PDB file of C-alpha atoms in Angstrom:
ATOM      1  CA  GLU A  22       0.000   0.000   0.000  1.00 84.00           C
ATOM      2  CA  LYS A  23       2.810   2.404   0.884  1.00 90.00           C
ATOM      3  CA  VAL A  24       4.636   1.618  -2.374  1.00 90.00           C
ATOM      4  CA  TYR A  25       1.418   2.305  -4.272  1.00 89.00           C
ATOM      5  CA  SER A  26       0.808   5.649  -2.533  1.00 92.00           C
ATOM      6  CA  ASP A  27       4.458   6.721  -2.910  1.00 93.00           C
ATOM      7  CA  ARG A  28       4.423   5.877  -6.613  1.00 93.00           C
ATOM      8  CA  LYS A  29       1.123   7.686  -7.122  1.00 93.00           C
ATOM      9  CA  ALA A  30       2.532  10.733  -5.291  1.00 95.00           C
ATOM     10  CA  ALA A  31       5.613  10.635  -7.544  1.00 94.00           C
ATOM     11  CA  MET A  32       3.407  10.437 -10.630  1.00 94.00           C
ATOM     12  CA  VAL A  33       1.190  13.301  -9.492  1.00 95.00           C
ATOM     13  CA  SER A  34       4.310  15.333  -8.758  1.00 94.00           C
ATOM     14  CA  CYS A  35       5.592  14.682 -12.314  1.00 92.00           C
ATOM     15  CA  LEU A  36       2.225  15.642 -13.744  1.00 93.00           C
ATOM     16  CA  GLN A  37       2.107  18.874 -11.738  1.00 93.00           C
ATOM     17  CA  GLU A  38       5.672  19.751 -12.716  1.00 91.00           C
ATOM     18  CA  ALA A  39       4.825  19.325 -16.402  1.00 90.00           C
ATOM     19  CA  ARG A  40       1.519  21.242 -16.186  1.00 90.00           C
ATOM     20  CA  PRO A  41       2.979  24.578 -17.439  1.00 91.00           C
ATOM     21  CA  HIS A  42       4.369  22.855 -20.547  1.00 90.00           C
ATOM     22  CA  VAL A  43       1.110  21.037 -21.239  1.00 89.00           C
ATOM     23  CA  VAL A  44      -0.913  24.234 -20.796  1.00 89.00           C
ATOM     24  CA  ASP A  45       1.450  26.332 -22.964  1.00 90.00           C
ATOM     25  CA  MET A  46       1.231  23.759 -25.735  1.00 90.00           C
ATOM     26  CA  MET A  47      -2.541  23.264 -25.260  1.00 89.00           C
ATOM     27  CA  LEU A  48      -2.028  19.491 -25.082  1.00 85.00           C
ATOM     28  CA  ASP A  49      -4.876  19.205 -22.611  1.00 81.00           C
ATOM     29  CA  GLU A  50      -7.215  20.536 -25.333  1.00 84.00           C
ATOM     30  CA  GLU A  51      -5.550  19.465 -28.594  1.00 84.00           C
ATOM     31  CA  GLY A  52      -4.327  16.115 -27.335  1.00 80.00           C
ATOM     32  CA  PHE A  53      -0.913  14.522 -27.090  1.00 79.00           C
ATOM     33  CA  HIS A  54      -1.235  13.199 -30.658  1.00 77.00           C
ATOM     34  CA  THR A  55      -0.196  16.700 -31.828  1.00 75.00           C
ATOM     35  CA  LEU A  56       3.356  16.120 -30.620  1.00 75.00           C
ATOM     36  CA  GLU A  57       6.011  15.877 -33.305  1.00 62.00           C
ATOM     37  CA  ALA A  58       7.043  12.450 -34.592  1.00 53.00           C
ATOM     38  CA  GLU A  59      10.227  12.303 -32.488  1.00 50.00           C
ATOM     39  CA  CYS A  60       8.066  12.712 -29.377  1.00 59.00           C
ATOM     40  CA  THR A  61       5.787   9.796 -30.133  1.00 58.00           C
ATOM     41  CA  TYR A  62       6.241   6.291 -28.792  1.00 59.00           C
ATOM     42  CA  SER A  63       8.636   3.952 -30.511  1.00 57.00           C
ATOM     43  CA  SER A  64       5.781   1.510 -30.969  1.00 57.00           C
ATOM     44  CA  SER A  65       2.434   3.210 -30.657  1.00 62.00           C
ATOM     45  CA  THR A  66      -0.120   0.852 -29.239  1.00 73.00           C
ATOM     46  CA  GLU A  67      -3.644   1.126 -27.958  1.00 81.00           C
ATOM     47  CA  TYR A  68      -2.139   1.183 -24.455  1.00 82.00           C
ATOM     48  CA  HIS A  69      -0.068   4.270 -25.346  1.00 81.00           C
ATOM     49  CA  GLN A  70      -3.092   6.015 -26.828  1.00 83.00           C
ATOM     50  CA  GLN A  71      -5.086   5.297 -23.692  1.00 87.00           C
ATOM     51  CA  PHE A  72      -2.165   6.494 -21.582  1.00 87.00           C
ATOM     52  CA  ASP A  73      -2.154   9.821 -23.449  1.00 87.00           C
ATOM     53  CA  GLU A  74      -5.926  10.096 -23.106  1.00 88.00           C
ATOM     54  CA  LYS A  75      -5.576   9.610 -19.355  1.00 90.00           C
ATOM     55  CA  LEU A  76      -2.895  12.324 -19.271  1.00 90.00           C
ATOM     56  CA  ALA A  77      -5.214  14.733 -21.080  1.00 89.00           C
ATOM     57  CA  ILE A  78      -8.064  13.893 -18.687  1.00 90.00           C
ATOM     58  CA  PHE A  79      -5.808  14.587 -15.723  1.00 93.00           C
ATOM     59  CA  TYR A  80      -4.849  17.987 -17.111  1.00 91.00           C
ATOM     60  CA  ARG A  81      -8.453  18.883 -17.951  1.00 90.00           C
ATOM     61  CA  THR A  82     -10.159  17.602 -14.806  1.00 92.00           C
ATOM     62  CA  GLY A  83      -7.517  16.651 -12.247  1.00 92.00           C
ATOM     63  CA  GLU A  84      -8.814  13.079 -12.216  1.00 94.00           C
ATOM     64  CA  PHE A  85      -5.956  10.585 -11.831  1.00 95.00           C
ATOM     65  CA  LEU A  86      -6.710   7.519 -13.976  1.00 94.00           C
ATOM     66  CA  LEU A  87      -3.191   6.205 -14.595  1.00 93.00           C
ATOM     67  CA  GLN A  88      -2.059   2.851 -13.294  1.00 91.00           C
ATOM     68  CA  THR A  89       0.673   3.072 -10.686  1.00 92.00           C
ATOM     69  CA  ARG A  90       2.962   0.325 -11.887  1.00 91.00           C
ATOM     70  CA  ARG A  91       6.707   1.013 -12.014  1.00 91.00           C
ATOM     71  CA  GLN A  92       6.710   0.884 -15.823  1.00 90.00           C
ATOM     72  CA  ASP A  93       3.877   3.430 -15.908  1.00 90.00           C
ATOM     73  CA  LEU A  94       5.924   5.830 -13.766  1.00 92.00           C
ATOM     74  CA  GLN A  95       8.871   5.349 -16.129  1.00 91.00           C
ATOM     75  CA  LEU A  96       6.621   5.854 -19.156  1.00 88.00           C
ATOM     76  CA  LEU A  97       5.211   9.002 -17.585  1.00 91.00           C
ATOM     77  CA  GLN A  98       8.663  10.404 -16.852  1.00 91.00           C
ATOM     78  CA  SER A  99       9.803   9.648 -20.391  1.00 87.00           C
ATOM     79  CA  ARG A 100       6.635  11.115 -21.890  1.00 86.00           C
ATOM     80  CA  LEU A 101       6.855  14.326 -19.904  1.00 88.00           C
ATOM     81  CA  SER A 102      10.550  14.710 -20.744  1.00 87.00           C
ATOM     82  CA  LYS A 103       9.582  14.550 -24.412  1.00 87.00           C
ATOM     83  CA  VAL A 104       6.874  17.154 -23.770  1.00 89.00           C
ATOM     84  CA  GLY A 105       9.525  19.502 -22.365  1.00 89.00           C
ATOM     85  CA  HIS A 106      11.693  18.929 -25.425  1.00 89.00           C
ATOM     86  CA  GLU A 107       8.753  19.507 -27.770  1.00 89.00           C
ATOM     87  CA  LYS A 108       7.956  22.773 -26.009  1.00 92.00           C
ATOM     88  CA  GLU A 109      11.455  24.059 -26.763  1.00 92.00           C
ATOM     89  CA  VAL A 110      11.193  22.913 -30.396  1.00 92.00           C
ATOM     90  CA  ARG A 111       7.865  24.719 -30.792  1.00 93.00           C
ATOM     91  CA  ARG A 112       9.210  27.842 -29.071  1.00 94.00           C
ATOM     92  CA  ALA A 113      12.144  27.956 -31.496  1.00 95.00           C
ATOM     93  CA  GLN A 114       9.875  27.342 -34.487  1.00 95.00           C
ATOM     94  CA  LEU A 115       7.471  30.062 -33.370  1.00 95.00           C
ATOM     95  CA  ALA A 116      10.333  32.515 -32.819  1.00 96.00           C
ATOM     96  CA  ALA A 117      11.792  31.835 -36.275  1.00 97.00           C
ATOM     97  CA  THR A 118       8.388  32.086 -37.944  1.00 97.00           C
ATOM     98  CA  GLY A 119       7.589  35.295 -36.062  1.00 96.00           C
ATOM     99  CA  ALA A 120      10.914  36.860 -37.014  1.00 97.00           C
ATOM    100  CA  GLU A 121      10.364  36.013 -40.685  1.00 97.00           C
ATOM    101  CA  ILE A 122       6.805  37.375 -40.569  1.00 97.00           C
ATOM    102  CA  ALA A 123       8.073  40.620 -39.009  1.00 97.00           C
ATOM    103  CA  ARG A 124      10.788  40.899 -41.681  1.00 96.00           C
ATOM    104  CA  LEU A 125       8.275  40.402 -44.494  1.00 96.00           C
ATOM    105  CA  TRP A 126       5.784  42.818 -42.916  1.00 95.00           C
ATOM    106  CA  THR A 127       8.525  45.451 -42.914  1.00 94.00           C
ATOM    107  CA  LEU A 128       9.657  44.628 -46.435  1.00 89.00           C
ATOM    108  CA  LEU A 129       6.096  44.658 -47.774  1.00 90.00           C
ATOM    109  CA  ARG A 130       5.177  47.706 -45.675  1.00 89.00           C
ATOM    110  CA  THR A 131       2.223  45.930 -44.186  1.00 94.00           C
ATOM    111  CA  PRO A 132      -0.029  48.442 -42.394  1.00 95.00           C
ATOM    112  CA  SER A 133      -0.104  48.325 -38.588  1.00 96.00           C
ATOM    113  CA  ALA A 134      -3.840  47.632 -38.594  1.00 97.00           C
ATOM    114  CA  GLU A 135      -3.306  44.475 -40.664  1.00 95.00           C
ATOM    115  CA  ARG A 136      -0.468  43.342 -38.372  1.00 96.00           C
ATOM    116  CA  GLU A 137      -2.552  43.946 -35.266  1.00 96.00           C
ATOM    117  CA  ALA A 138      -5.545  42.116 -36.756  1.00 95.00           C
ATOM    118  CA  PHE A 139      -3.357  39.083 -37.389  1.00 95.00           C
ATOM    119  CA  GLN A 140      -1.863  39.184 -33.897  1.00 94.00           C
ATOM    120  CA  ALA A 141      -5.312  39.441 -32.334  1.00 94.00           C
ATOM    121  CA  SER A 142      -6.622  36.470 -34.325  1.00 92.00           C
ATOM    122  CA  PHE A 143      -5.035  33.785 -32.139  1.00 88.00           C
ATOM    123  CA  LYS A 144      -3.999  33.034 -28.576  1.00 86.00           C
ATOM    124  CA  MET A 145      -0.357  33.553 -27.659  1.00 86.00           C
ATOM    125  CA  ASN A 146       0.665  29.987 -26.834  1.00 91.00           C
ATOM    126  CA  LEU A 147       2.602  27.093 -28.315  1.00 92.00           C
ATOM    127  CA  SER A 148      -0.389  25.147 -29.630  1.00 92.00           C
ATOM    128  CA  MET A 149      -0.455  23.593 -33.070  1.00 91.00           C
ATOM    129  CA  ALA A 150      -3.212  26.063 -33.976  1.00 91.00           C
ATOM    130  CA  THR A 151      -0.907  28.988 -33.201  1.00 93.00           C
ATOM    131  CA  LEU A 152       1.999  27.451 -35.098  1.00 93.00           C
ATOM    132  CA  SER A 153      -0.267  26.710 -38.046  1.00 93.00           C
ATOM    133  CA  LYS A 154      -1.617  30.263 -38.049  1.00 95.00           C
ATOM    134  CA  GLY A 155       1.954  31.594 -38.164  1.00 96.00           C
ATOM    135  CA  LEU A 156       2.955  29.279 -41.000  1.00 96.00           C
ATOM    136  CA  ASP A 157      -0.166  30.256 -42.960  1.00 96.00           C
ATOM    137  CA  GLU A 158       0.634  33.967 -42.536  1.00 96.00           C
ATOM    138  CA  LEU A 159       4.228  33.351 -43.583  1.00 97.00           C
ATOM    139  CA  ALA A 160       3.082  31.528 -46.733  1.00 97.00           C
ATOM    140  CA  ARG A 161       0.640  34.356 -47.513  1.00 96.00           C
ATOM    141  CA  LEU A 162       3.365  36.981 -47.130  1.00 96.00           C
ATOM    142  CA  LYS A 163       5.812  35.021 -49.298  1.00 95.00           C
ATOM    143  CA  LEU A 164       3.171  34.810 -52.015  1.00 93.00           C
ATOM    144  CA  ILE A 165       2.585  38.570 -51.818  1.00 91.00           C
ATOM    145  CA  ARG A 166       6.337  39.198 -51.897  1.00 89.00           C
ATOM    146  CA  THR A 167       6.744  37.054 -54.990  1.00 88.00           C
ATOM    147  CA  SER A 168       3.850  38.706 -56.812  1.00 87.00           C
ATOM    148  CA  SER A 169       4.803  42.261 -55.851  1.00 83.00           C
ATOM    149  CA  LEU A 170       8.583  42.156 -55.875  1.00 78.00           C
ATOM    150  CA  GLY A 171       8.808  44.781 -58.599  1.00 81.00           C
ATOM    151  CA  ARG A 172       6.653  47.212 -56.627  1.00 79.00           C
ATOM    152  CA  VAL A 173       8.676  46.633 -53.465  1.00 73.00           C
ATOM    153  CA  VAL A 174      11.999  47.211 -55.253  1.00 81.00           C
ATOM    154  CA  SER A 175      10.639  50.374 -56.866  1.00 85.00           C
ATOM    155  CA  SER A 176       9.409  51.674 -53.519  1.00 83.00           C
ATOM    156  CA  ILE A 177      12.755  50.998 -51.847  1.00 85.00           C
ATOM    157  CA  ARG A 178      14.577  52.631 -54.778  1.00 89.00           C
ATOM    158  CA  ASN A 179      12.423  55.759 -54.307  1.00 89.00           C
ATOM    159  CA  ASP A 180      13.269  55.792 -50.592  1.00 89.00           C
ATOM    160  CA  ILE A 181      16.972  55.589 -51.387  1.00 91.00           C
ATOM    161  CA  LEU A 182      16.717  58.392 -53.926  1.00 92.00           C
ATOM    162  CA  CYS A 183      15.001  60.580 -51.308  1.00 92.00           C
ATOM    163  CA  LEU A 184      17.767  59.825 -48.832  1.00 92.00           C
ATOM    164  CA  TRP A 185      20.402  60.697 -51.433  1.00 90.00           C
ATOM    165  CA  GLU A 186      18.666  64.003 -52.133  1.00 90.00           C
ATOM    166  CA  GLU A 187      18.498  64.824 -48.428  1.00 89.00           C
ATOM    167  CA  ALA A 188      22.206  64.021 -48.083  1.00 89.00           C
ATOM    168  CA  GLY A 189      23.074  66.074 -51.166  1.00 85.00           C
ATOM    169  CA  ILE A 190      24.356  63.094 -53.126  1.00 82.00           C
ATOM    170  CA  GLU A 191      23.754  63.083 -56.844  1.00 73.00           C
ATOM    171  CA  ASP A 192      23.189  59.865 -58.759  1.00 61.00           C
TER     172      ASP A 192
END
């Protein structure tokens, strides 16, 4: 009985420690199946799917449905370690996507109102929905850049000419 309660306490402690990662990545709502391939089980079985479902239930409701066998504690520790890794991967991907979006907004002279509308259209988290929204915006901006490259170059050329005039440089 003591072994059981100690193991359950260890599992609950792991779950609580990982809660910020799970919440940031919206895994409690989207499900653990949204994790990248390297974070999935080496051999996905019905047991693993049920395990992930029980994790999601715990994070949504607080109800502890996991078994408290030693291998389940090890599986939980491994799973939550992968969640931490995935969070860092998503954070890096979101940062890179955001930086590229900002660069293209500047290049394309995207109005502030359009930028703000995009930023207000999603929650600031590391969910797959947020990442997808960023990738969609990046694809849209790249398409605009490709179709309006001539206009952008002309606009930048005019800016440079104005700067030359202000500096008293003749072309």
